[in-house]
mmCIF file of C-alpha atoms and ligand atoms in Angstrom:
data_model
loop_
_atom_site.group_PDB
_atom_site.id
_atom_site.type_symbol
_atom_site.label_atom_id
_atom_site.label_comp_id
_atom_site.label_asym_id
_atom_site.label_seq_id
_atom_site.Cartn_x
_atom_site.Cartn_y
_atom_site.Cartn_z
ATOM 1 C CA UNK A 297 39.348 72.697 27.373
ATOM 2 C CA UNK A 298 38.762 70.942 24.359
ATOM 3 C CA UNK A 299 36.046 73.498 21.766
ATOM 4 C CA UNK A 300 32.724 71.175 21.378
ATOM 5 C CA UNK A 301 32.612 70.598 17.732
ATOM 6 C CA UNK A 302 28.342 70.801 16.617
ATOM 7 C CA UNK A 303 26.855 67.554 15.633
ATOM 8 C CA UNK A 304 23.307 66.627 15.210
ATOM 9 C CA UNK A 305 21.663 67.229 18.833
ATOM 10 C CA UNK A 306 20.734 64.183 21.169
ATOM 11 C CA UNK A 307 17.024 65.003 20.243
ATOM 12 C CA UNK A 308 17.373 64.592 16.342
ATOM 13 C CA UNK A 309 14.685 62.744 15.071
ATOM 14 C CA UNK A 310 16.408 62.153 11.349
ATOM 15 C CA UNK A 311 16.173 59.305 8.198
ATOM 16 C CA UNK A 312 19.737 58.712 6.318
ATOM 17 C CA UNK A 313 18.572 61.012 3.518
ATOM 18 C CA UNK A 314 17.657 63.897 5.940
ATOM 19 C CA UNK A 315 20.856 62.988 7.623
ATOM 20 C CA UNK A 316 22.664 63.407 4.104
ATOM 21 C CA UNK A 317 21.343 66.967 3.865
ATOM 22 C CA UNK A 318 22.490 68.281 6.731
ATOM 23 C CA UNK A 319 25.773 67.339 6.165
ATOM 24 C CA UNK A 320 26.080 68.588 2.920
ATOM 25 C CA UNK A 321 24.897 71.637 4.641
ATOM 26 C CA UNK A 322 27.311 72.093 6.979
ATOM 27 C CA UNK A 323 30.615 71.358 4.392
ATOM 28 C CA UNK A 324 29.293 74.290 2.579
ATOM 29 C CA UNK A 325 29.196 76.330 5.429
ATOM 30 C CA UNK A 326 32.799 74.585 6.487
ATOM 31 C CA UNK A 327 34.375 75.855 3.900
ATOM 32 C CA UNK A 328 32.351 79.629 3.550
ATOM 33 C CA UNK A 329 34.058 79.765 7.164
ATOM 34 C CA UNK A 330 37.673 78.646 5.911
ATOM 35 C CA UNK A 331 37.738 80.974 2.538
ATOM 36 C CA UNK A 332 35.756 83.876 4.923
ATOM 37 C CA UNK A 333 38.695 83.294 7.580
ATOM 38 C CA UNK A 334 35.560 82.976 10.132
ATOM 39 C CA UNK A 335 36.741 83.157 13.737
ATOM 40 C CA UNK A 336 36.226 79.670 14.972
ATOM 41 C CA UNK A 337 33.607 80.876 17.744
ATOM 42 C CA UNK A 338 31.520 82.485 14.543
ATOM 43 C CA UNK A 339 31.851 79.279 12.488
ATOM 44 C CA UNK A 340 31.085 76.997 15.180
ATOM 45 C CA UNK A 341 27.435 79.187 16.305
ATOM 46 C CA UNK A 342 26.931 79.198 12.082
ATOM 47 C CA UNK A 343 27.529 75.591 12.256
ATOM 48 C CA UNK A 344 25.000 74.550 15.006
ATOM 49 C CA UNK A 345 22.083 76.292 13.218
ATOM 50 C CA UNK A 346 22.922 73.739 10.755
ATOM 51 C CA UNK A 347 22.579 71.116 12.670
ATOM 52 C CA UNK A 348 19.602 71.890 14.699
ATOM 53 C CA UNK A 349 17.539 73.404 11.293
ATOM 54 C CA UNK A 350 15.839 70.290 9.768
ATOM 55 C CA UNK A 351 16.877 68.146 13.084
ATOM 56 C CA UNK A 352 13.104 67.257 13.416
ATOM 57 C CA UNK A 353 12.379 67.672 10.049
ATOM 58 C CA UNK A 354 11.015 63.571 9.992
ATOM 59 C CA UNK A 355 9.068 64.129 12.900
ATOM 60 C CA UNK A 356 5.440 63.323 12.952
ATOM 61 C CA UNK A 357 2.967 66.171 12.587
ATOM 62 C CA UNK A 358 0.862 65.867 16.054
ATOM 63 C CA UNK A 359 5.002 65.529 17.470
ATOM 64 C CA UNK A 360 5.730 68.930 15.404
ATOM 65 C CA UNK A 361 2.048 70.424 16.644
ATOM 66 C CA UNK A 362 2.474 69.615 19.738
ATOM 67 C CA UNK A 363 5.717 71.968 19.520
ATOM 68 C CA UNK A 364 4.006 74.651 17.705
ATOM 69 C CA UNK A 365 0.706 74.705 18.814
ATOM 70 C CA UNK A 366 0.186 77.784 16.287
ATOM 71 C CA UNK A 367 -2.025 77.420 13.281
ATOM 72 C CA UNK A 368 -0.258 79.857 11.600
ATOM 73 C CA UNK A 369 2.080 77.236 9.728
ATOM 74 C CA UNK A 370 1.465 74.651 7.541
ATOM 75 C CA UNK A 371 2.885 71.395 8.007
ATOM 76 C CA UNK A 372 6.075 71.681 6.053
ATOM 77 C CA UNK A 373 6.909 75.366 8.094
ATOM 78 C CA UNK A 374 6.390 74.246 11.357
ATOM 79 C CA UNK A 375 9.666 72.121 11.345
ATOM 80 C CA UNK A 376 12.149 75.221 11.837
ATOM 81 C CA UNK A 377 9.888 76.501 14.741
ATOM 82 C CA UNK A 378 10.094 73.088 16.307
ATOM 83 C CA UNK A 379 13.368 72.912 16.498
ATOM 84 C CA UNK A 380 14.272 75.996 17.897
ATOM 85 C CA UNK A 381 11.653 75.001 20.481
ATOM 86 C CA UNK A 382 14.135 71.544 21.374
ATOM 87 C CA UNK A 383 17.374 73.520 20.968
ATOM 88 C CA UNK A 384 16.032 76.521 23.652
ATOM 89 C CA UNK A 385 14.909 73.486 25.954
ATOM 90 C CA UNK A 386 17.828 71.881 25.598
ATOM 91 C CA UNK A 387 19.872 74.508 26.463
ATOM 92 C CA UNK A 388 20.625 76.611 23.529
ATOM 93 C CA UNK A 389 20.601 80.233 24.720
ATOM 94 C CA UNK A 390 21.837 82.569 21.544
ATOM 95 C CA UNK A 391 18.839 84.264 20.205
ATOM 96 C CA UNK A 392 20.782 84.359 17.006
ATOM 97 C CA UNK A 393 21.363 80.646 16.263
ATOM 98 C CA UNK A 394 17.718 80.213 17.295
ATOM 99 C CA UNK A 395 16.774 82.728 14.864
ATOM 100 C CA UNK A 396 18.417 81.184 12.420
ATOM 101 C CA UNK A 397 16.883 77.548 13.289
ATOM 102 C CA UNK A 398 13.240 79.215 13.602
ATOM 103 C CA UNK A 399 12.616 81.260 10.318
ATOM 104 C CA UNK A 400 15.108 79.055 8.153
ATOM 105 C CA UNK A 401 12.467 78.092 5.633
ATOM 106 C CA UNK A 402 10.611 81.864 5.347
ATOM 107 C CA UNK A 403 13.584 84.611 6.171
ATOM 108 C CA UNK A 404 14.093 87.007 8.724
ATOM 109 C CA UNK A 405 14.465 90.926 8.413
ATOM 110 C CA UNK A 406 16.731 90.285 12.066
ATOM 111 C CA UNK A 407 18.981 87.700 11.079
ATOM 112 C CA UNK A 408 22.788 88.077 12.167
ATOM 113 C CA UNK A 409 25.137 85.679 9.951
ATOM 114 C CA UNK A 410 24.100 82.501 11.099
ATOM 115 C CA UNK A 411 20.359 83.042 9.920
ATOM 116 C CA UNK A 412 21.483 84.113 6.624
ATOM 117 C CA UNK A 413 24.369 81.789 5.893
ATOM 118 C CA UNK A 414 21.987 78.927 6.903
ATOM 119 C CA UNK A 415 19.430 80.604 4.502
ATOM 120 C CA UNK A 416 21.762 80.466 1.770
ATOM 121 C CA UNK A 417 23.711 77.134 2.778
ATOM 122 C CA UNK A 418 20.276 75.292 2.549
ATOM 123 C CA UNK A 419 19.329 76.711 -0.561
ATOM 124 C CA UNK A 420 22.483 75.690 -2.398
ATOM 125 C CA UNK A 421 23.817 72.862 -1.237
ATOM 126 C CA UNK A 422 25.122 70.723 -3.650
ATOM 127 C CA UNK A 423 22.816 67.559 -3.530
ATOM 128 C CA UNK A 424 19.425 69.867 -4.491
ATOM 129 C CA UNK A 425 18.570 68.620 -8.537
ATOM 130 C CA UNK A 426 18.090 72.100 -9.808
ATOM 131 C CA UNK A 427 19.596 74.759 -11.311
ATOM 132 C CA UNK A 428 23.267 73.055 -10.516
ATOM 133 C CA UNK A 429 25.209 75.285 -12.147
ATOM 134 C CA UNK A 430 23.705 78.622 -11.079
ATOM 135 C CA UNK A 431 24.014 77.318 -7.724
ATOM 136 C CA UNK A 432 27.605 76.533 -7.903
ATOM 137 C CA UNK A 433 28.481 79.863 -8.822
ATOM 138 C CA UNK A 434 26.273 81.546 -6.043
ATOM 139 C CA UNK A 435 28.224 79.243 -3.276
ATOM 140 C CA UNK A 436 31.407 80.776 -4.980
ATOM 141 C CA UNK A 437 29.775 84.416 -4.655
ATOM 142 C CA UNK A 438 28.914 83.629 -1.001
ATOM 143 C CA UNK A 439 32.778 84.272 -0.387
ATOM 144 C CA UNK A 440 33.126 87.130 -2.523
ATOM 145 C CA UNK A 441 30.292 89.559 -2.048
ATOM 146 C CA UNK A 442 27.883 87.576 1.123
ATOM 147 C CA UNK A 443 25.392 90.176 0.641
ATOM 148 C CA UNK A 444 24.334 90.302 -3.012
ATOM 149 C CA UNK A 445 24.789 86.496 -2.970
ATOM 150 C CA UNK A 446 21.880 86.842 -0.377
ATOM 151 C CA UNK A 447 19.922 89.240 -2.350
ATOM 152 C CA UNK A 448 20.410 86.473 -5.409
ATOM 153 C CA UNK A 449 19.062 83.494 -2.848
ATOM 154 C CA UNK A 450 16.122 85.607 -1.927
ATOM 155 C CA UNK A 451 14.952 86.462 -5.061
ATOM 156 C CA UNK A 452 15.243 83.399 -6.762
ATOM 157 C CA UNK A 453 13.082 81.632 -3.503
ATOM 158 C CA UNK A 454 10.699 84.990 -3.185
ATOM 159 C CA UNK A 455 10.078 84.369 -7.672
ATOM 160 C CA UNK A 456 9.551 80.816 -6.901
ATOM 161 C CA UNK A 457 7.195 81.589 -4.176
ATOM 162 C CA UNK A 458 4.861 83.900 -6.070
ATOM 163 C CA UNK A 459 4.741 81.849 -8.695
ATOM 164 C CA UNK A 460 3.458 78.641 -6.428
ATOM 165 C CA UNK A 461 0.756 80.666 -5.533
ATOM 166 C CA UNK A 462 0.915 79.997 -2.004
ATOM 167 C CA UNK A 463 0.464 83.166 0.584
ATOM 168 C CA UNK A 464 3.247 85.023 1.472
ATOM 169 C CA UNK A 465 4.395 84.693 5.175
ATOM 170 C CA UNK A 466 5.033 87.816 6.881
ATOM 171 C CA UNK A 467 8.332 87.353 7.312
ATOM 172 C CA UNK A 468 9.840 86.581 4.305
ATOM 173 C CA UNK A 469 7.819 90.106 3.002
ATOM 174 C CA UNK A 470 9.907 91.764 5.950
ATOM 175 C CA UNK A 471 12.727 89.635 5.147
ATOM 176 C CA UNK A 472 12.779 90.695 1.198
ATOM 177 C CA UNK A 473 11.979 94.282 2.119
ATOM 178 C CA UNK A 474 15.045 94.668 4.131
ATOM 179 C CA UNK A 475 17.610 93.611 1.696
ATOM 180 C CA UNK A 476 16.125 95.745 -0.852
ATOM 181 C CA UNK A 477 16.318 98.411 1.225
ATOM 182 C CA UNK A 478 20.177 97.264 2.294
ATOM 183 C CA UNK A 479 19.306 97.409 6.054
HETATM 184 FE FE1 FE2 B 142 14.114 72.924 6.660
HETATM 185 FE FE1 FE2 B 143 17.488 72.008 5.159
#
């Protein structure tokens, strides 16, 4: 049988520029997989978080309340929720990948690989405007050291956080606490 290579899902709800992302996305995590000599099962589940992550990122936000009836989120945090929400009904059973798809914009102190390479994918995929060339050499780290290259991602992203000024979710504290403490 013929492995089912991950696209976008049926129930995408994407512009071209969103579209654009998430493909830039996923040939960073293509090639993480190739130069990581990822088994093909491991890239592929790595590979569908991508695509689900920001799958309903464009959708309205009664569509995305109506998902996650929680008023926990704001608006721009409730699209990673939703979509796990589609991918579970739609048939997507590994708590992992849904992990991944859920918490991708806070962190996770219970990620497996697919929440953090999405995590870091996201975060340094080529077509973001900032900080190119400290980016570059953090994709390159990815394949040498994964785990300090995630300590680097979450730092930078916890720094830029305090500094907005916005409250910290609950997560990402748990999140940054456990790859200080190396869990
Ligand atoms: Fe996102
Ligand atoms: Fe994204």
């Amino acid at each position: 049988m013929a492995e089912k290579t991950p696209g976008l899902p049926s129930w995408a709800n994407v512009s071209s520029k969103r579209r654009a992302h998430i493909e830039r996305v996923a040939d960073v995590v293509r090639d993480w997989a190739d130069r990581l000599g990822t088994s093909k099962r491991e890239r592929s589940r790595w590979l569908s978080a991508v695509y689900y992550h920001d799958a309903i990122k464009d959708a309205s936000n009664a569509e995305l309340r109506k998902l996650v009836p929680t008023e926990r989120y704001i608006a721009a945090l409730k699209h990673g929720p939703a979509a796990a929400v589609l991918a579970e009904r739609f048939g997507e059973y590994d708590e992992g990948i849904l992990d991944a798809v859920r918490y991708h914009s806070i962190g996770y102190a219970h990620w497996d690989m697919a929440g953090k390479i999405l995590y870091m994918a996201d975060y340094l995929e080529p077509g973001r405007k900032f900080r190119s060339e400290w980016r570059e050499e953090l994709r390159d780290y990815v394949v040498a050291d994964p785990d300090s290259a995630l300590f680097e991602v979450a730092r930078a992203r916890m720094k830029w956080l305090v500094e907005s000024g916005w409250p910290i979710p609950r997560e990402t504290l748990g999140f940054w606490n456990s790859i200080v403490k190396g869990d």
